[in-house]
Amino acid sequence: MMRAAAATTMKTTPSSYSYLTARKTMTQNNGTPAITIKNHQMDNINNNRRRRRQRILHIVSEGTGRFIVGGNWKCNGNRESVKALVDALNKNIANIEKNCDIYCCPTFLHLNYVKENLDARFKVCAQNSWVEADLVDPEHHYDSTTGAFTGEISAEMLEDLQVPFVLLGHSERRTLLGDTDEIVGKKVAHARYHGLSVVVCVGETLEERENGTTFDVIFKQLKAVAKEIDDREHSSWGSSVVIAYEPIWAIGTGKVATPEQVQEVHSKIRSWLAENVSEDVAKATRIQYGGSVNASNCADLAKLSDIDGFLVGGASLNGDDFAAICNASSVHYKAVGR
Ligand code: PGA
């Protein structure tokens, strides 16, 4: 469980390094072999780092936010099938627990219809918003993304339409449409600037998992977001950025990450937030899992302490299944004693 009292994070400060360097020089002058001292000093530094990591992991091993489930409809649907899905979801509303936040991501074309016709319990979420990829803007003044940008949708427009959420950095956009870490960071900061809540997707390929770089990849993706939010005036992290951990090898493949894999990644994401953003943000940020979640496997995953919800693709196109996945919220609260 999350401890109520915030921990003081012990940082290995530059001054402790200079102290050690000074000690090393002194001891070398006294004739003691430098390598012994160096190893000893490195042990101390590594032990401190390890203790700090363990402490942060322990303290922020669980979020405090409401369970949140998203339905990513991707590039699916026509007027008839979207209407049928909206009707099916509305029909299910009475069966869906009240302890869960829910959002649905139709295509831009169907966004307004869904917003007007879906029960207000389901928030609508755009699947993207744009900023200029190669904008050289050291002052972070990319204030307007409206204008001569044929085919794009801006955060300003989503704000105007009162669309509360936007999904950014989905792996399909990263791999098929060229969204880099940097551009995802800019999109997140710009959308936050316009008051949108953001769901930002992170995750590794199978190759990256197998070559042991999962955390390098995810932390780099997170760093790009944190940097832009930090630099961007009037943008903020708050509790309005949801992270969706979606291992690319699990998306649409029927191959779900194991509970151990999910828990490990989620707790490390939370620790990263505690170390690199703040402990308050680490506690408040909801971390969803996405990748072949369905009505049958959601309960097992929901028991994990560090899962704060799901991002669902295929199974979100079926109203009954999606409702069942939303109801995994109760399994989660029971498992973590909330
Ligand atoms: P899936 O998709 O549930 O069909 O695997 C998840 C996603 O891409 O968000």
mmCIF file of C-alpha atoms and ligand atoms in Angstrom:
data_model
loop_
_atom_site.group_PDB
_atom_site.id
_atom_site.type_symbol
_atom_site.label_atom_id
_atom_site.label_comp_id
_atom_site.label_asym_id
_atom_site.label_seq_id
_atom_site.Cartn_x
_atom_site.Cartn_y
_atom_site.Cartn_z
ATOM 1 C CA MET A 1 0.000 0.000 0.000
ATOM 2 C CA MET A 2 1.035 3.561 -0.542
ATOM 3 C CA ARG A 3 2.330 5.242 2.587
ATOM 4 C CA ALA A 4 0.564 8.496 3.382
ATOM 5 C CA ALA A 5 3.709 10.338 4.412
ATOM 6 C CA ALA A 6 5.911 11.476 1.567
ATOM 7 C CA ALA A 7 9.426 10.159 1.685
ATOM 8 C CA THR A 8 12.418 12.403 1.523
ATOM 9 C CA THR A 9 14.366 11.328 -1.507
ATOM 10 C CA MET A 10 18.053 11.056 -0.862
ATOM 11 C CA LYS A 11 19.968 12.242 -3.877
ATOM 12 C CA THR A 12 23.604 11.439 -4.603
ATOM 13 C CA THR A 13 24.541 15.058 -5.010
ATOM 14 C CA PRO A 14 27.504 16.420 -6.943
ATOM 15 C CA SER A 15 28.987 17.515 -3.600
ATOM 16 C CA SER A 16 29.180 13.919 -2.357
ATOM 17 C CA TYR A 17 31.080 13.071 -5.542
ATOM 18 C CA SER A 18 33.579 15.878 -4.950
ATOM 19 C CA TYR A 19 34.007 14.740 -1.364
ATOM 20 C CA LEU A 20 34.857 11.265 -2.591
ATOM 21 C CA THR A 21 37.199 12.615 -5.253
ATOM 22 C CA ALA A 22 38.974 14.693 -2.609
ATOM 23 C CA ARG A 23 39.285 11.647 -0.345
ATOM 24 C CA LYS A 24 40.610 9.620 -3.256
ATOM 25 C CA THR A 25 43.285 12.204 -4.075
ATOM 26 C CA MET A 26 44.279 12.450 -0.411
ATOM 27 C CA THR A 27 44.608 8.720 -0.002
ATOM 28 C CA GLN A 28 46.546 8.394 -3.224
ATOM 29 C CA ASN A 29 48.969 11.026 -1.930
ATOM 30 C CA ASN A 30 49.323 8.927 1.196
ATOM 31 C CA GLY A 31 50.394 6.001 -0.933
ATOM 32 C CA THR A 32 47.292 3.755 -0.696
ATOM 33 C CA PRO A 33 46.530 2.059 -4.031
ATOM 34 C CA ALA A 34 43.905 4.172 -5.804
ATOM 35 C CA ILE A 35 42.037 1.168 -7.200
ATOM 36 C CA THR A 36 41.127 -0.122 -3.703
ATOM 37 C CA ILE A 37 39.693 3.216 -2.735
ATOM 38 C CA LYS A 38 37.919 3.575 -6.029
ATOM 39 C CA ASN A 39 36.196 0.204 -5.682
ATOM 40 C CA HIS A 40 35.288 0.946 -2.121
ATOM 41 C CA GLN A 41 33.851 4.313 -3.078
ATOM 42 C CA MET A 42 31.946 2.847 -6.005
ATOM 43 C CA ASP A 43 30.493 0.192 -3.686
ATOM 44 C CA ASN A 44 29.236 2.917 -1.383
ATOM 45 C CA ILE A 45 27.738 4.888 -4.235
ATOM 46 C CA ASN A 46 26.120 1.792 -5.711
ATOM 47 C CA ASN A 47 24.779 0.703 -2.319
ATOM 48 C CA ASN A 48 23.305 4.145 -1.769
ATOM 49 C CA ARG A 49 21.727 4.092 -5.217
ATOM 50 C CA ARG A 50 20.358 0.594 -4.642
ATOM 51 C CA ARG A 51 18.928 1.561 -1.240
ATOM 52 C CA ARG A 52 17.387 4.682 -2.739
ATOM 53 C CA ARG A 53 15.829 2.723 -5.605
ATOM 54 C CA GLN A 54 14.429 0.087 -3.238
ATOM 55 C CA ARG A 55 13.060 2.769 -0.952
ATOM 56 C CA ILE A 56 11.334 4.612 -3.784
ATOM 57 C CA LEU A 57 9.997 1.335 -5.182
ATOM 58 C CA HIS A 58 8.557 0.462 -1.792
ATOM 59 C CA ILE A 59 7.030 3.845 -1.164
ATOM 60 C CA VAL A 60 5.515 4.533 -4.536
ATOM 61 C CA SER A 61 4.601 0.999 -5.433
ATOM 62 C CA GLU A 62 0.957 1.880 -5.939
ATOM 63 C CA GLY A 63 -1.070 4.722 -7.353
ATOM 64 C CA THR A 64 -3.874 6.539 -5.599
ATOM 65 C CA GLY A 65 -6.057 7.449 -8.572
ATOM 66 C CA ARG A 66 -9.373 6.000 -9.707
ATOM 67 C CA PHE A 67 -9.279 2.967 -11.977
ATOM 68 C CA ILE A 68 -9.496 4.077 -15.601
ATOM 69 C CA VAL A 69 -10.382 2.050 -18.676
ATOM 70 C CA GLY A 70 -10.095 3.299 -22.254
ATOM 71 C CA GLY A 71 -11.476 1.868 -25.469
ATOM 72 C CA ASN A 72 -9.260 2.514 -28.463
ATOM 73 C CA TRP A 73 -11.491 2.060 -31.477
ATOM 74 C CA LYS A 74 -8.574 2.790 -33.815
ATOM 75 C CA CYS A 75 -9.463 3.175 -37.524
ATOM 76 C CA ASN A 76 -12.631 1.088 -37.224
ATOM 77 C CA GLY A 77 -16.286 1.689 -37.831
ATOM 78 C CA ASN A 78 -18.810 3.202 -40.138
ATOM 79 C CA ARG A 79 -21.949 5.152 -39.277
ATOM 80 C CA GLU A 80 -23.946 1.981 -38.736
ATOM 81 C CA SER A 81 -21.427 0.092 -36.603
ATOM 82 C CA VAL A 82 -20.515 3.157 -34.538
ATOM 83 C CA LYS A 83 -24.196 3.734 -33.779
ATOM 84 C CA ALA A 84 -24.572 0.060 -32.816
ATOM 85 C CA LEU A 85 -21.546 0.268 -30.472
ATOM 86 C CA VAL A 86 -22.799 3.480 -28.869
ATOM 87 C CA ASP A 87 -26.202 1.836 -28.319
ATOM 88 C CA ALA A 88 -24.580 -1.288 -26.844
ATOM 89 C CA LEU A 89 -22.465 0.762 -24.444
ATOM 90 C CA ASN A 90 -25.438 2.870 -23.392
ATOM 91 C CA LYS A 91 -27.420 -0.306 -22.773
ATOM 92 C CA ASN A 92 -24.639 -1.561 -20.511
ATOM 93 C CA ILE A 93 -24.311 1.577 -18.456
ATOM 94 C CA ALA A 94 -26.509 0.273 -15.631
ATOM 95 C CA ASN A 95 -24.204 -2.768 -15.268
ATOM 96 C CA ILE A 96 -20.990 -0.769 -15.087
ATOM 97 C CA GLU A 97 -19.527 -0.031 -11.657
ATOM 98 C CA LYS A 98 -19.439 3.616 -10.686
ATOM 99 C CA ASN A 99 -15.901 3.362 -9.327
ATOM 100 C CA CYS A 100 -14.207 3.576 -12.708
ATOM 101 C CA ASP A 101 -13.351 6.369 -15.139
ATOM 102 C CA ILE A 102 -13.985 5.427 -18.757
ATOM 103 C CA TYR A 103 -13.033 6.955 -22.068
ATOM 104 C CA CYS A 104 -13.644 5.897 -25.660
ATOM 105 C CA CYS A 105 -11.535 6.862 -28.672
ATOM 106 C CA PRO A 106 -13.530 6.886 -31.915
ATOM 107 C CA THR A 107 -12.034 8.198 -35.148
ATOM 108 C CA PHE A 108 -12.065 11.975 -35.620
ATOM 109 C CA LEU A 109 -14.886 11.500 -38.091
ATOM 110 C CA HIS A 110 -17.121 9.856 -35.495
ATOM 111 C CA LEU A 111 -15.942 11.877 -32.496
ATOM 112 C CA ASN A 112 -18.756 14.396 -32.424
ATOM 113 C CA TYR A 113 -21.485 11.815 -33.018
ATOM 114 C CA VAL A 114 -20.132 9.702 -30.172
ATOM 115 C CA LYS A 115 -19.792 12.711 -27.896
ATOM 116 C CA GLU A 116 -23.414 13.691 -28.545
ATOM 117 C CA ASN A 117 -24.883 10.203 -28.212
ATOM 118 C CA LEU A 118 -22.835 8.228 -25.722
ATOM 119 C CA ASP A 119 -23.812 8.350 -22.049
ATOM 120 C CA ALA A 120 -21.810 10.986 -20.189
ATOM 121 C CA ARG A 121 -20.197 8.284 -18.002
ATOM 122 C CA PHE A 122 -18.037 7.547 -21.034
ATOM 123 C CA LYS A 123 -15.732 10.441 -21.863
ATOM 124 C CA VAL A 124 -14.646 10.836 -25.450
ATOM 125 C CA CYS A 125 -10.983 10.808 -26.343
ATOM 126 C CA ALA A 126 -9.340 11.843 -29.619
ATOM 127 C CA GLN A 127 -6.796 9.431 -31.079
ATOM 128 C CA ASN A 128 -4.210 12.125 -31.807
ATOM 129 C CA SER A 129 -3.561 15.842 -32.020
ATOM 130 C CA TRP A 130 -0.701 17.361 -33.809
ATOM 131 C CA VAL A 131 2.256 19.719 -33.509
ATOM 132 C CA GLU A 132 4.768 20.534 -36.224
ATOM 133 C CA ALA A 133 7.451 17.838 -36.257
ATOM 134 C CA ASP A 134 10.492 19.881 -37.193
ATOM 135 C CA LEU A 135 9.525 23.107 -35.509
ATOM 136 C CA VAL A 136 12.669 24.767 -34.218
ATOM 137 C CA ASP A 137 11.297 26.448 -31.171
ATOM 138 C CA PRO A 138 13.806 26.783 -28.360
ATOM 139 C CA GLU A 139 11.437 29.070 -26.486
ATOM 140 C CA HIS A 140 8.614 26.505 -26.729
ATOM 141 C CA HIS A 141 6.265 29.036 -28.290
ATOM 142 C CA TYR A 142 4.364 26.590 -30.451
ATOM 143 C CA ASP A 143 1.253 28.344 -29.290
ATOM 144 C CA SER A 144 -0.953 27.659 -32.264
ATOM 145 C CA THR A 145 -1.319 24.455 -34.201
ATOM 146 C CA THR A 146 -4.183 25.746 -36.332
ATOM 147 C CA GLY A 147 -3.537 27.060 -39.825
ATOM 148 C CA ALA A 148 -2.168 25.705 -43.088
ATOM 149 C CA PHE A 149 -1.755 22.102 -41.957
ATOM 150 C CA THR A 150 -3.945 20.107 -44.324
ATOM 151 C CA GLY A 151 -5.387 16.963 -42.857
ATOM 152 C CA GLU A 152 -4.447 17.632 -39.245
ATOM 153 C CA ILE A 153 -6.508 18.140 -36.097
ATOM 154 C CA SER A 154 -5.275 20.515 -33.425
ATOM 155 C CA ALA A 155 -5.528 20.487 -29.652
ATOM 156 C CA GLU A 156 -7.228 23.881 -29.986
ATOM 157 C CA MET A 157 -10.047 22.222 -31.955
ATOM 158 C CA LEU A 158 -10.432 19.445 -29.419
ATOM 159 C CA GLU A 159 -10.605 22.033 -26.666
ATOM 160 C CA ASP A 160 -13.230 23.957 -28.631
ATOM 161 C CA LEU A 161 -15.304 20.800 -29.100
ATOM 162 C CA GLN A 162 -14.922 20.073 -25.356
ATOM 163 C CA VAL A 163 -13.239 16.764 -25.962
ATOM 164 C CA PRO A 164 -11.666 16.081 -22.571
ATOM 165 C CA PHE A 165 -9.040 13.450 -23.494
ATOM 166 C CA VAL A 166 -6.483 12.829 -26.191
ATOM 167 C CA LEU A 167 -4.488 9.644 -26.786
ATOM 168 C CA LEU A 168 -0.898 10.375 -27.804
ATOM 169 C CA GLY A 169 2.116 8.314 -28.772
ATOM 170 C CA HIS A 170 0.256 5.102 -29.554
ATOM 171 C CA SER A 171 2.765 2.609 -30.944
ATOM 172 C CA GLU A 172 0.873 2.416 -34.231
ATOM 173 C CA ARG A 173 1.454 6.147 -34.683
ATOM 174 C CA ARG A 174 5.062 5.830 -33.561
ATOM 175 C CA THR A 175 5.860 2.961 -35.913
ATOM 176 C CA LEU A 176 3.573 3.645 -38.888
ATOM 177 C CA LEU A 177 3.247 7.419 -38.862
ATOM 178 C CA GLY A 178 6.635 8.566 -37.635
ATOM 179 C CA ASP A 179 5.784 10.003 -34.223
ATOM 180 C CA THR A 180 9.155 10.274 -32.482
ATOM 181 C CA ASP A 181 9.654 10.488 -28.713
ATOM 182 C CA GLU A 182 10.330 14.213 -29.112
ATOM 183 C CA ILE A 183 7.205 14.906 -31.122
ATOM 184 C CA VAL A 184 5.088 12.906 -28.668
ATOM 185 C CA GLY A 185 6.560 15.010 -25.850
ATOM 186 C CA LYS A 186 5.611 18.208 -27.701
ATOM 187 C CA LYS A 187 2.125 16.931 -28.417
ATOM 188 C CA VAL A 188 1.593 16.057 -24.761
ATOM 189 C CA ALA A 189 2.804 19.449 -23.525
ATOM 190 C CA HIS A 190 0.698 21.292 -26.110
ATOM 191 C CA ALA A 191 -2.436 19.300 -25.329
ATOM 192 C CA ARG A 192 -1.936 19.893 -21.593
ATOM 193 C CA TYR A 193 -1.517 23.602 -22.349
ATOM 194 C CA HIS A 194 -5.003 23.466 -23.888
ATOM 195 C CA GLY A 195 -6.420 21.770 -20.811
ATOM 196 C CA LEU A 196 -6.802 18.298 -22.299
ATOM 197 C CA SER A 197 -6.163 15.212 -20.229
ATOM 198 C CA VAL A 198 -3.633 13.074 -22.017
ATOM 199 C CA VAL A 199 -3.166 9.341 -22.282
ATOM 200 C CA VAL A 200 0.409 8.810 -23.391
ATOM 201 C CA CYS A 201 1.408 5.358 -24.615
ATOM 202 C CA VAL A 202 4.821 3.852 -24.010
ATOM 203 C CA GLY A 203 6.169 0.390 -24.678
ATOM 204 C CA GLU A 204 8.859 -1.758 -26.178
ATOM 205 C CA THR A 205 9.065 -4.026 -29.217
ATOM 206 C CA LEU A 206 9.665 -7.752 -28.823
ATOM 207 C CA GLU A 207 13.239 -7.253 -29.998
ATOM 208 C CA GLU A 208 13.842 -4.585 -27.360
ATOM 209 C CA ARG A 209 12.410 -6.813 -24.637
ATOM 210 C CA GLU A 210 14.565 -9.708 -25.755
ATOM 211 C CA ASN A 211 17.749 -7.664 -25.905
ATOM 212 C CA GLY A 212 17.126 -6.262 -22.438
ATOM 213 C CA THR A 213 16.477 -2.634 -23.381
ATOM 214 C CA THR A 214 12.820 -2.430 -22.307
ATOM 215 C CA PHE A 215 13.494 0.131 -19.584
ATOM 216 C CA ASP A 216 15.906 2.202 -21.681
ATOM 217 C CA VAL A 217 13.170 2.538 -24.299
ATOM 218 C CA ILE A 218 10.367 3.345 -21.860
ATOM 219 C CA PHE A 219 12.404 5.789 -19.772
ATOM 220 C CA LYS A 220 13.501 7.608 -22.942
ATOM 221 C CA GLN A 221 9.860 7.909 -24.005
ATOM 222 C CA LEU A 222 8.912 9.228 -20.555
ATOM 223 C CA LYS A 223 11.869 11.601 -20.433
ATOM 224 C CA ALA A 224 10.803 13.242 -23.701
ATOM 225 C CA VAL A 225 7.366 13.909 -22.200
ATOM 226 C CA ALA A 226 8.669 15.156 -18.840
ATOM 227 C CA LYS A 227 11.137 17.491 -20.549
ATOM 228 C CA GLU A 228 8.511 19.148 -22.731
ATOM 229 C CA ILE A 229 6.026 19.522 -19.891
ATOM 230 C CA ASP A 230 8.797 21.027 -17.766
ATOM 231 C CA ASP A 231 9.889 23.454 -20.452
ATOM 232 C CA ARG A 232 6.467 24.454 -21.615
ATOM 233 C CA GLU A 233 4.991 27.393 -19.774
ATOM 234 C CA HIS A 234 1.424 26.753 -18.544
ATOM 235 C CA SER A 235 1.679 23.051 -19.213
ATOM 236 C CA SER A 236 1.535 20.720 -16.256
ATOM 237 C CA TRP A 237 1.657 17.066 -15.386
ATOM 238 C CA GLY A 238 -0.757 17.068 -12.433
ATOM 239 C CA SER A 239 -2.981 14.015 -12.361
ATOM 240 C CA SER A 240 -4.092 14.679 -15.941
ATOM 241 C CA VAL A 241 -1.491 12.588 -17.685
ATOM 242 C CA VAL A 242 -2.341 8.904 -17.789
ATOM 243 C CA ILE A 243 0.383 6.531 -18.929
ATOM 244 C CA ALA A 244 -0.584 3.474 -20.942
ATOM 245 C CA TYR A 245 2.082 0.799 -20.901
ATOM 246 C CA GLU A 246 1.524 -1.142 -24.100
ATOM 247 C CA PRO A 247 4.206 -3.663 -25.045
ATOM 248 C CA ILE A 248 4.077 -3.617 -28.837
ATOM 249 C CA TRP A 249 4.395 -7.411 -29.023
ATOM 250 C CA ALA A 250 1.142 -7.744 -27.049
ATOM 251 C CA ILE A 251 -0.993 -5.376 -29.125
ATOM 252 C CA GLY A 252 -3.562 -7.147 -31.262
ATOM 253 C CA THR A 253 -1.598 -10.396 -31.036
ATOM 254 C CA GLY A 254 -3.587 -12.229 -28.365
ATOM 255 C CA LYS A 255 -0.295 -12.523 -26.472
ATOM 256 C CA VAL A 256 -0.794 -10.802 -23.107
ATOM 257 C CA ALA A 257 2.147 -9.738 -20.951
ATOM 258 C CA THR A 258 2.345 -11.840 -17.793
ATOM 259 C CA PRO A 259 1.206 -10.238 -14.522
ATOM 260 C CA GLU A 260 4.867 -10.295 -13.371
ATOM 261 C CA GLN A 261 6.017 -8.453 -16.496
ATOM 262 C CA VAL A 262 3.256 -5.880 -16.152
ATOM 263 C CA GLN A 263 3.834 -5.307 -12.440
ATOM 264 C CA GLU A 264 7.578 -4.915 -12.960
ATOM 265 C CA VAL A 265 7.185 -2.316 -15.699
ATOM 266 C CA HIS A 266 4.422 -0.395 -13.924
ATOM 267 C CA SER A 267 6.304 -0.161 -10.644
ATOM 268 C CA LYS A 268 9.450 0.965 -12.445
ATOM 269 C CA ILE A 269 7.506 3.613 -14.350
ATOM 270 C CA ARG A 270 6.183 4.876 -11.024
ATOM 271 C CA SER A 271 9.661 4.904 -9.527
ATOM 272 C CA TRP A 272 10.934 6.787 -12.564
ATOM 273 C CA LEU A 273 8.228 9.395 -12.064
ATOM 274 C CA ALA A 274 9.111 9.711 -8.383
ATOM 275 C CA GLU A 275 12.773 10.224 -9.179
ATOM 276 C CA ASN A 276 12.402 12.407 -12.249
ATOM 277 C CA VAL A 277 9.142 14.313 -11.865
ATOM 278 C CA SER A 278 7.922 14.212 -8.266
ATOM 279 C CA GLU A 279 6.576 11.791 -5.728
ATOM 280 C CA ASP A 280 3.181 13.483 -5.817
ATOM 281 C CA VAL A 281 2.977 12.959 -9.564
ATOM 282 C CA ALA A 282 4.136 9.354 -9.156
ATOM 283 C CA LYS A 283 1.287 8.691 -6.755
ATOM 284 C CA ALA A 284 -1.335 10.539 -8.771
ATOM 285 C CA THR A 285 -0.423 9.205 -12.211
ATOM 286 C CA ARG A 286 -2.575 6.355 -13.402
ATOM 287 C CA ILE A 287 -0.756 3.638 -15.300
ATOM 288 C CA GLN A 288 -2.859 1.518 -17.612
ATOM 289 C CA TYR A 289 -1.858 -1.740 -19.207
ATOM 290 C CA GLY A 290 -2.759 -2.333 -22.855
ATOM 291 C CA GLY A 291 -2.179 -5.305 -25.137
ATOM 292 C CA SER A 292 -4.733 -8.040 -25.836
ATOM 293 C CA VAL A 293 -6.808 -7.277 -22.736
ATOM 294 C CA ASN A 294 -10.182 -8.993 -22.912
ATOM 295 C CA ALA A 295 -13.145 -9.911 -20.726
ATOM 296 C CA SER A 296 -11.498 -13.198 -19.676
ATOM 297 C CA ASN A 297 -7.990 -12.050 -18.738
ATOM 298 C CA CYS A 298 -8.758 -8.636 -17.213
ATOM 299 C CA ALA A 299 -9.553 -9.870 -13.687
ATOM 300 C CA ASP A 300 -6.152 -11.498 -13.164
ATOM 301 C CA LEU A 301 -4.343 -8.382 -14.337
ATOM 302 C CA ALA A 302 -6.584 -6.077 -12.297
ATOM 303 C CA LYS A 303 -5.381 -7.735 -9.088
ATOM 304 C CA LEU A 304 -1.941 -6.185 -9.553
ATOM 305 C CA SER A 305 -1.291 -3.332 -7.168
ATOM 306 C CA ASP A 306 0.322 -1.109 -9.783
ATOM 307 C CA ILE A 307 -2.305 -1.438 -12.506
ATOM 308 C CA ASP A 308 -4.632 1.546 -12.511
ATOM 309 C CA GLY A 309 -6.663 0.480 -15.506
ATOM 310 C CA PHE A 310 -6.578 -0.805 -19.065
ATOM 311 C CA LEU A 311 -6.324 0.520 -22.570
ATOM 312 C CA VAL A 312 -8.312 -1.855 -24.735
ATOM 313 C CA GLY A 313 -8.288 -2.186 -28.512
ATOM 314 C CA GLY A 314 -10.120 -5.111 -30.117
ATOM 315 C CA ALA A 315 -12.315 -5.971 -27.117
ATOM 316 C CA SER A 316 -13.520 -2.373 -26.814
ATOM 317 C CA LEU A 317 -15.514 -2.819 -30.025
ATOM 318 C CA ASN A 318 -17.912 -5.109 -28.190
ATOM 319 C CA GLY A 319 -20.155 -3.299 -25.687
ATOM 320 C CA ASP A 320 -20.628 -6.280 -23.333
ATOM 321 C CA ASP A 321 -16.934 -7.166 -23.257
ATOM 322 C CA PHE A 322 -15.907 -3.567 -22.697
ATOM 323 C CA ALA A 323 -18.384 -3.263 -19.805
ATOM 324 C CA ALA A 324 -16.939 -6.438 -18.245
ATOM 325 C CA ILE A 325 -13.411 -4.999 -18.518
ATOM 326 C CA CYS A 326 -14.530 -1.756 -16.849
ATOM 327 C CA ASN A 327 -15.929 -3.813 -13.989
ATOM 328 C CA ALA A 328 -12.469 -5.262 -13.302
ATOM 329 C CA SER A 329 -12.107 -2.032 -11.307
ATOM 330 C CA SER A 330 -13.881 -3.752 -8.383
ATOM 331 C CA VAL A 331 -11.431 -6.662 -8.510
ATOM 332 C CA HIS A 332 -8.601 -4.143 -8.339
ATOM 333 C CA TYR A 333 -9.955 -2.167 -5.376
ATOM 334 C CA LYS A 334 -10.625 -5.398 -3.475
ATOM 335 C CA ALA A 335 -7.126 -6.745 -4.201
ATOM 336 C CA VAL A 336 -5.383 -3.591 -2.990
ATOM 337 C CA GLY A 337 -7.743 -3.041 -0.054
ATOM 338 C CA ARG A 338 -9.295 0.225 -1.187
HETATM 339 P P1 PGA B 1 -5.506 -4.626 -28.361
HETATM 340 O O1 PGA B 1 -4.998 -3.118 -28.624
HETATM 341 O O2 PGA B 1 -6.314 -4.600 -27.075
HETATM 342 O O3 PGA B 1 -6.328 -4.973 -29.560
HETATM 343 O O4 PGA B 1 -4.293 -5.461 -28.218
HETATM 344 C C1 PGA B 1 -4.585 -2.294 -27.586
HETATM 345 C C2 PGA B 1 -4.158 -0.945 -28.116
HETATM 346 O O5 PGA B 1 -3.552 -0.898 -29.196
HETATM 347 O O6 PGA B 1 -4.402 0.091 -27.493
#
